């Protein structure tokens, strides 16, 4: 896959690269442009690269114009969000580098601050029981009560954290010089795998596998959460920053305006859509086949829904 064909207006490919890299390395302070303890367990895993897939005849990617009936703006004026997660009840929760966790009611666009002072925030996920889990660039993982804003420190000293995902009482976080951490209540933090590179996002397939995207090398990686074995599914993808698993079991990620689908069995990557008018820094496909993206290219900060992208 080549570099995105569309970058923010007036932004060159090299400038887009510098912005993404600077954000990932923590160079942007709060308010700047954002483009996106005992430890036990395995710390070394062999990287078993999948065979490169051959050329295939794929249909041309769908051209989706934003805004349109297929691509609708859900909220605007969000400033410079890092990442977001939806709760399934019409709300989005968004993290910011100034330590704010904010809630946006998608029906009205009303924004409220859930909690402040959470550090230089990166990833966020929800447990469906009223709590959010957030990671910061200083290596802290916190649990936040969405009703009261109260917070609990779950782990610290993990190194810069990026992607956060929570499921079945377990939180997984990427960061810490290429590590994937497992955090369970009352237990020591476990290093599931290392050598994953700079993975700003993480997704679970519900079958014991995690998927991460290494922004610096363009690798899409699959990790067995039980054994820690890591498999490289694809290489040379252009700076992927977000990753998700659809209900079809396929892996999806976007860079700028381009959306790619990856078959985790064959390693075949196919560009399926171009989102005209968007340059996303966060992208996620939900279990209904809809996709959500945040865009900060214009400086205003907006959240979008692309209906039925993978149906």
Coordinates of C-alpha atoms in Angstrom, one line a residue:
X1 CA 0.0 0.0 0.0
X2 CA 1.4 3.4 -0.9
X3 CA 1.2 6.6 1.1
X4 CA -2.3 8.1 1.4
X5 CA -3.3 10.0 -1.7
X6 CA -5.0 12.8 0.3
X7 CA -3.4 14.6 3.2
X8 CA -4.7 17.7 5.1
X9 CA -4.9 20.8 2.9
X10 CA -1.5 22.4 2.7
X11 CA 0.2 19.4 4.4
X12 CA 3.0 17.5 2.6
X13 CA 3.6 13.8 3.0
X14 CA 6.8 14.6 5.0
X15 CA 5.0 17.0 7.2
X16 CA 2.2 14.5 7.9
X17 CA 4.9 11.9 8.8
X18 CA 6.6 14.4 11.2
X19 CA 3.3 15.2 12.9
X20 CA 2.4 11.5 13.5
X21 CA 5.9 10.7 14.7
X22 CA 6.1 13.6 17.0
X23 CA 2.8 12.8 18.6
X24 CA 3.7 9.1 19.0
X25 CA 7.0 10.1 20.7
X26 CA 5.3 12.6 23.0
X27 CA 6.8 15.7 21.5
X28 CA 3.5 17.6 21.3
X29 CA 2.6 19.4 24.5
X30 CA -1.0 19.9 25.6
X31 CA -2.8 22.1 23.2
X32 CA -0.6 21.2 20.2
X33 CA -1.8 19.4 17.2
X34 CA -2.5 15.8 18.0
X35 CA -2.7 13.3 15.2
X36 CA -4.2 10.6 17.1
X37 CA 5.9 -2.5 40.3
X38 CA 6.5 -6.0 39.6
X39 CA 6.2 -7.3 36.0
X40 CA 6.2 -10.9 35.2
X41 CA 5.7 -13.0 32.1
X42 CA 7.3 -13.5 28.7
X43 CA 9.5 -10.7 27.5
X44 CA 10.8 -12.2 24.2
X45 CA 8.8 -13.7 21.4
X46 CA 9.9 -14.9 18.0
X47 CA 8.5 -13.0 15.1
X48 CA 7.0 -15.5 12.7
X49 CA 6.4 -13.6 9.5
X50 CA 3.6 -14.7 7.3
X51 CA 4.3 -15.2 3.6
X52 CA 3.8 -12.2 1.5
X53 CA 0.6 -12.4 -0.4
X54 CA 0.7 -12.3 -4.2
X55 CA -1.0 -9.8 -6.4
X56 CA -4.7 -10.2 -6.7
X57 CA -7.4 -8.6 -8.8
X58 CA -9.4 -6.5 -6.3
X59 CA -12.3 -4.2 -7.0
X60 CA -11.5 -0.5 -7.0
X61 CA -11.9 1.1 -3.5
X62 CA -15.3 2.8 -2.9
X63 CA -15.1 6.5 -3.0
X64 CA -17.1 7.9 0.0
X65 CA -17.6 11.6 0.2
X66 CA -17.7 13.2 3.7
X67 CA -20.2 14.7 4.4
X68 CA -22.9 12.7 2.7
X69 CA -25.7 10.3 3.6
X70 CA -23.1 7.6 4.0
X71 CA -20.6 9.7 6.0
X72 CA -22.1 12.0 8.6
X73 CA -20.5 14.3 11.1
X74 CA -21.7 13.4 14.6
X75 CA -20.0 16.1 16.5
X76 CA -17.7 19.1 15.8
X77 CA -15.8 21.7 17.8
X78 CA -14.0 18.9 19.7
X79 CA -10.6 20.6 19.6
X80 CA -7.7 18.2 19.2
X81 CA -8.8 14.8 20.4
X82 CA -6.3 11.9 20.8
X83 CA -8.7 9.0 20.5
X84 CA -12.3 8.0 21.3
X85 CA -14.6 5.2 22.1
X86 CA -18.4 4.8 21.8
X87 CA -20.6 3.3 24.6
X88 CA -23.4 2.0 22.4
X89 CA -25.9 4.3 24.1
X90 CA -25.3 7.4 21.9
X91 CA -22.2 8.8 23.7
X92 CA -18.5 9.1 22.8
X93 CA -15.7 9.4 25.3
X94 CA -12.7 11.3 24.1
X95 CA -9.2 11.7 25.5
X96 CA -6.9 14.8 25.3
X97 CA -3.3 15.4 26.0
X98 CA -4.1 17.9 28.7
X99 CA -5.5 15.1 30.9
X100 CA -9.2 15.6 30.1
X101 CA -11.7 12.7 29.5
X102 CA -14.8 14.2 27.9
X103 CA -18.2 12.8 27.0
X104 CA -20.0 13.8 23.9
X105 CA -23.8 13.2 23.4
X106 CA -24.0 12.3 19.7
X107 CA -27.6 13.3 19.4
X108 CA -27.1 16.9 20.6
X109 CA -23.3 17.4 20.4
X110 CA -23.3 18.5 24.0
X111 CA -19.9 18.0 25.6
X112 CA -19.1 17.5 29.3
X113 CA -15.9 16.8 31.1
X114 CA -15.9 13.5 33.0
X115 CA -12.6 13.8 34.6
X116 CA -9.5 16.1 34.5
X117 CA -5.9 15.7 35.5
X118 CA -5.5 12.2 34.1
X119 CA -2.0 12.9 32.6
X120 CA -0.9 13.1 29.0
X121 CA -3.7 10.8 27.8
X122 CA -3.6 8.3 24.9
X123 CA -5.9 5.3 24.6
X124 CA -9.3 4.7 26.2
X125 CA -11.8 1.8 26.4
X126 CA -15.0 1.1 28.4
X127 CA -16.1 -1.9 30.4
X128 CA -19.8 -1.5 29.9
X129 CA -20.4 -1.3 33.6
X130 CA -19.8 2.4 34.1
X131 CA -16.0 2.7 34.0
X132 CA -13.4 3.8 31.5
X133 CA -9.8 2.7 31.3
X134 CA -7.2 5.2 30.2
X135 CA -3.5 5.2 29.6
X136 CA -1.1 8.1 29.6
X137 CA 2.3 8.8 28.1
X138 CA 3.9 8.6 31.6
X139 CA 3.1 4.9 31.9
X140 CA 0.0 5.0 34.1
X141 CA -3.1 3.0 33.6
X142 CA -6.2 4.3 35.4
X143 CA -9.8 3.3 35.9
X144 CA -12.3 6.2 35.8
X145 CA -15.9 6.2 37.2
X146 CA -17.9 7.7 34.4
X147 CA -20.6 8.9 36.8
X148 CA -18.4 10.6 39.4
X149 CA -15.1 11.1 37.7
X150 CA -13.2 9.4 40.5
X151 CA -10.1 7.6 39.4
X152 CA -8.1 4.5 40.5
X153 CA -4.5 3.9 39.6
X154 CA -4.3 0.3 38.3
X155 CA -0.6 0.3 37.2
X156 CA 2.3 2.6 36.8
X157 CA 5.9 2.6 35.5
X158 CA 4.9 0.9 32.3
X159 CA 6.6 3.4 29.9
X160 CA 4.6 5.5 27.4
X161 CA 1.2 3.8 26.8
X162 CA -0.8 4.1 23.6
X163 CA -3.6 1.6 22.8
X164 CA -6.0 0.4 25.5
X165 CA -8.6 -2.3 25.3
X166 CA -10.7 -3.9 28.0
X167 CA -12.6 -7.1 28.1
X168 CA -13.8 -9.7 30.6
X169 CA -12.2 -7.9 33.5
X170 CA -8.8 -7.7 31.8
X171 CA -7.1 -4.6 30.4
X172 CA -4.5 -4.8 27.7
X173 CA -2.2 -1.9 26.9
X174 CA 0.4 -1.3 24.2
X175 CA 3.5 0.9 24.7
X176 CA 6.6 0.7 26.9
X177 CA 9.1 0.2 24.1
X178 CA 7.0 -2.2 22.1
X179 CA 5.4 -4.2 24.9
X180 CA 1.9 -5.6 25.2
X181 CA 0.8 -5.6 28.9
X182 CA -2.0 -7.5 30.6
X183 CA -3.5 -5.9 33.7
X184 CA -5.7 -7.9 36.0
X185 CA -7.1 -6.7 39.4
X186 CA -5.0 -7.9 42.3
X187 CA -2.2 -9.4 40.2
X188 CA 1.2 -8.3 39.0
X189 CA 1.3 -6.8 35.5
X190 CA 2.2 -9.4 32.9
X191 CA 4.2 -8.6 29.8
X192 CA 2.3 -10.7 27.1
X193 CA 4.8 -9.9 24.3
X194 CA 7.5 -7.5 23.3
X195 CA 9.0 -6.3 20.1
X196 CA 5.7 -4.9 18.8
X197 CA 7.2 -1.6 17.9
X198 CA 5.2 1.7 18.2
X199 CA 1.6 0.4 18.3
X200 CA -0.9 3.2 19.0
X201 CA -3.9 0.9 18.7
X202 CA -5.0 -2.6 19.8
X203 CA -8.0 -4.7 19.0
X204 CA -9.2 -8.1 20.2
X205 CA -11.0 -10.7 18.2
X206 CA -12.7 -12.4 21.2
X207 CA -10.9 -15.6 20.4
X208 CA -7.7 -15.0 22.3
X209 CA -5.9 -13.0 19.7
X210 CA -4.8 -9.3 19.8
X211 CA -4.0 -7.2 16.7
X212 CA -1.6 -4.2 16.8
X213 CA -0.2 -1.9 14.2
X214 CA 3.4 -0.7 14.3
X215 CA 3.4 2.8 13.0
X216 CA 7.1 3.0 12.5
X217 CA 7.6 -0.1 10.4
X218 CA 4.1 -0.6 9.0
X219 CA 3.7 -4.1 10.4
X220 CA 0.3 -5.5 11.3
X221 CA 0.9 -8.0 14.1
X222 CA -1.2 -10.8 15.6
X223 CA -0.4 -11.8 19.2
X224 CA -1.7 -14.9 21.1
X225 CA -2.7 -13.6 24.5
X226 CA -2.1 -16.9 26.2
X227 CA 1.3 -17.9 24.8
X228 CA 2.6 -14.5 23.7
X229 CA 3.5 -15.8 20.3
X230 CA 3.6 -13.0 17.7
X231 CA 3.0 -13.3 14.0
X232 CA 3.5 -10.6 11.4
X233 CA 0.5 -10.5 9.0
X234 CA 1.5 -7.7 6.8
X235 CA 4.4 -5.4 6.2
X236 CA 5.0 -1.9 4.7
X237 CA 1.6 -0.5 5.5
X238 CA 2.0 3.2 5.5
X239 CA 2.1 4.4 9.2
X240 CA -1.1 2.7 10.5
X241 CA -2.3 4.3 13.8
X242 CA -5.6 2.6 14.6
X243 CA -6.8 -1.0 14.2
X244 CA -10.0 -2.9 14.7
X245 CA -11.6 -6.3 14.1
X246 CA -15.0 -6.4 12.3
X247 CA -17.8 -8.9 12.9
X248 CA -16.6 -10.6 9.8
X249 CA -13.3 -11.4 11.6
X250 CA -11.3 -9.2 9.2
X251 CA -8.9 -6.6 10.4
X252 CA -9.4 -2.9 9.5
X253 CA -7.3 0.2 9.7
X254 CA -7.1 3.6 8.1
X255 CA -4.3 6.1 7.3
X256 CA -5.4 9.5 6.2
X257 CA -8.3 9.0 3.9
X258 CA -7.6 5.4 3.0
X259 CA -9.3 2.4 4.6
X260 CA -7.7 -1.1 4.3
X261 CA -9.1 -4.5 5.1
X262 CA -6.6 -7.3 6.1
X263 CA -7.4 -11.0 6.0
X264 CA -5.7 -12.4 9.2
X265 CA -5.5 -15.9 7.7
X266 CA -4.0 -15.1 4.3
X267 CA -2.3 -11.7 5.1
X268 CA -3.9 -10.2 2.0
X269 CA -4.4 -6.4 2.4
X270 CA -6.9 -4.6 0.2
X271 CA -7.8 -0.9 0.2
X272 CA -11.6 -0.9 0.3
X273 CA -12.5 2.8 0.6
X274 CA -11.3 6.3 0.3
X275 CA -13.0 8.8 2.6
X276 CA -13.0 12.0 0.6
X277 CA -12.9 15.0 2.8
X278 CA -11.5 13.2 5.9
X279 CA -7.9 12.6 7.1
X280 CA -8.5 10.5 10.1
X281 CA -6.2 10.1 13.1
X282 CA -8.5 7.6 14.8
X283 CA -10.6 5.0 13.0
X284 CA -12.7 2.1 14.3
X285 CA -15.1 -0.4 12.8
X286 CA -17.9 -1.6 15.2
X287 CA -19.7 -4.9 15.3
X288 CA -22.6 -3.5 13.3
X289 CA -20.3 -2.7 10.3
X290 CA -20.3 1.0 10.8
X291 CA -17.0 2.9 11.1
X292 CA -16.1 5.9 13.2
X293 CA -13.3 8.4 12.6
X294 CA -11.9 11.6 14.2
X295 CA -10.6 14.3 12.0
X296 CA -8.4 17.2 13.2
X297 CA -7.0 18.4 9.9
X298 CA -9.2 21.5 9.9
X299 CA -8.2 22.3 13.5
X300 CA -11.8 22.1 14.7
X301 CA -11.9 18.5 15.7
X302 CA -14.8 16.4 14.5
X303 CA -16.2 12.9 14.9
X304 CA -17.7 11.0 11.9
X305 CA -19.8 7.9 11.3
X306 CA -19.4 6.0 8.0
X307 CA -22.5 3.8 7.8
X308 CA -22.3 0.2 6.6
X309 CA -18.7 0.4 5.6
X310 CA -18.0 -3.3 5.9
X311 CA -21.5 -4.8 5.3

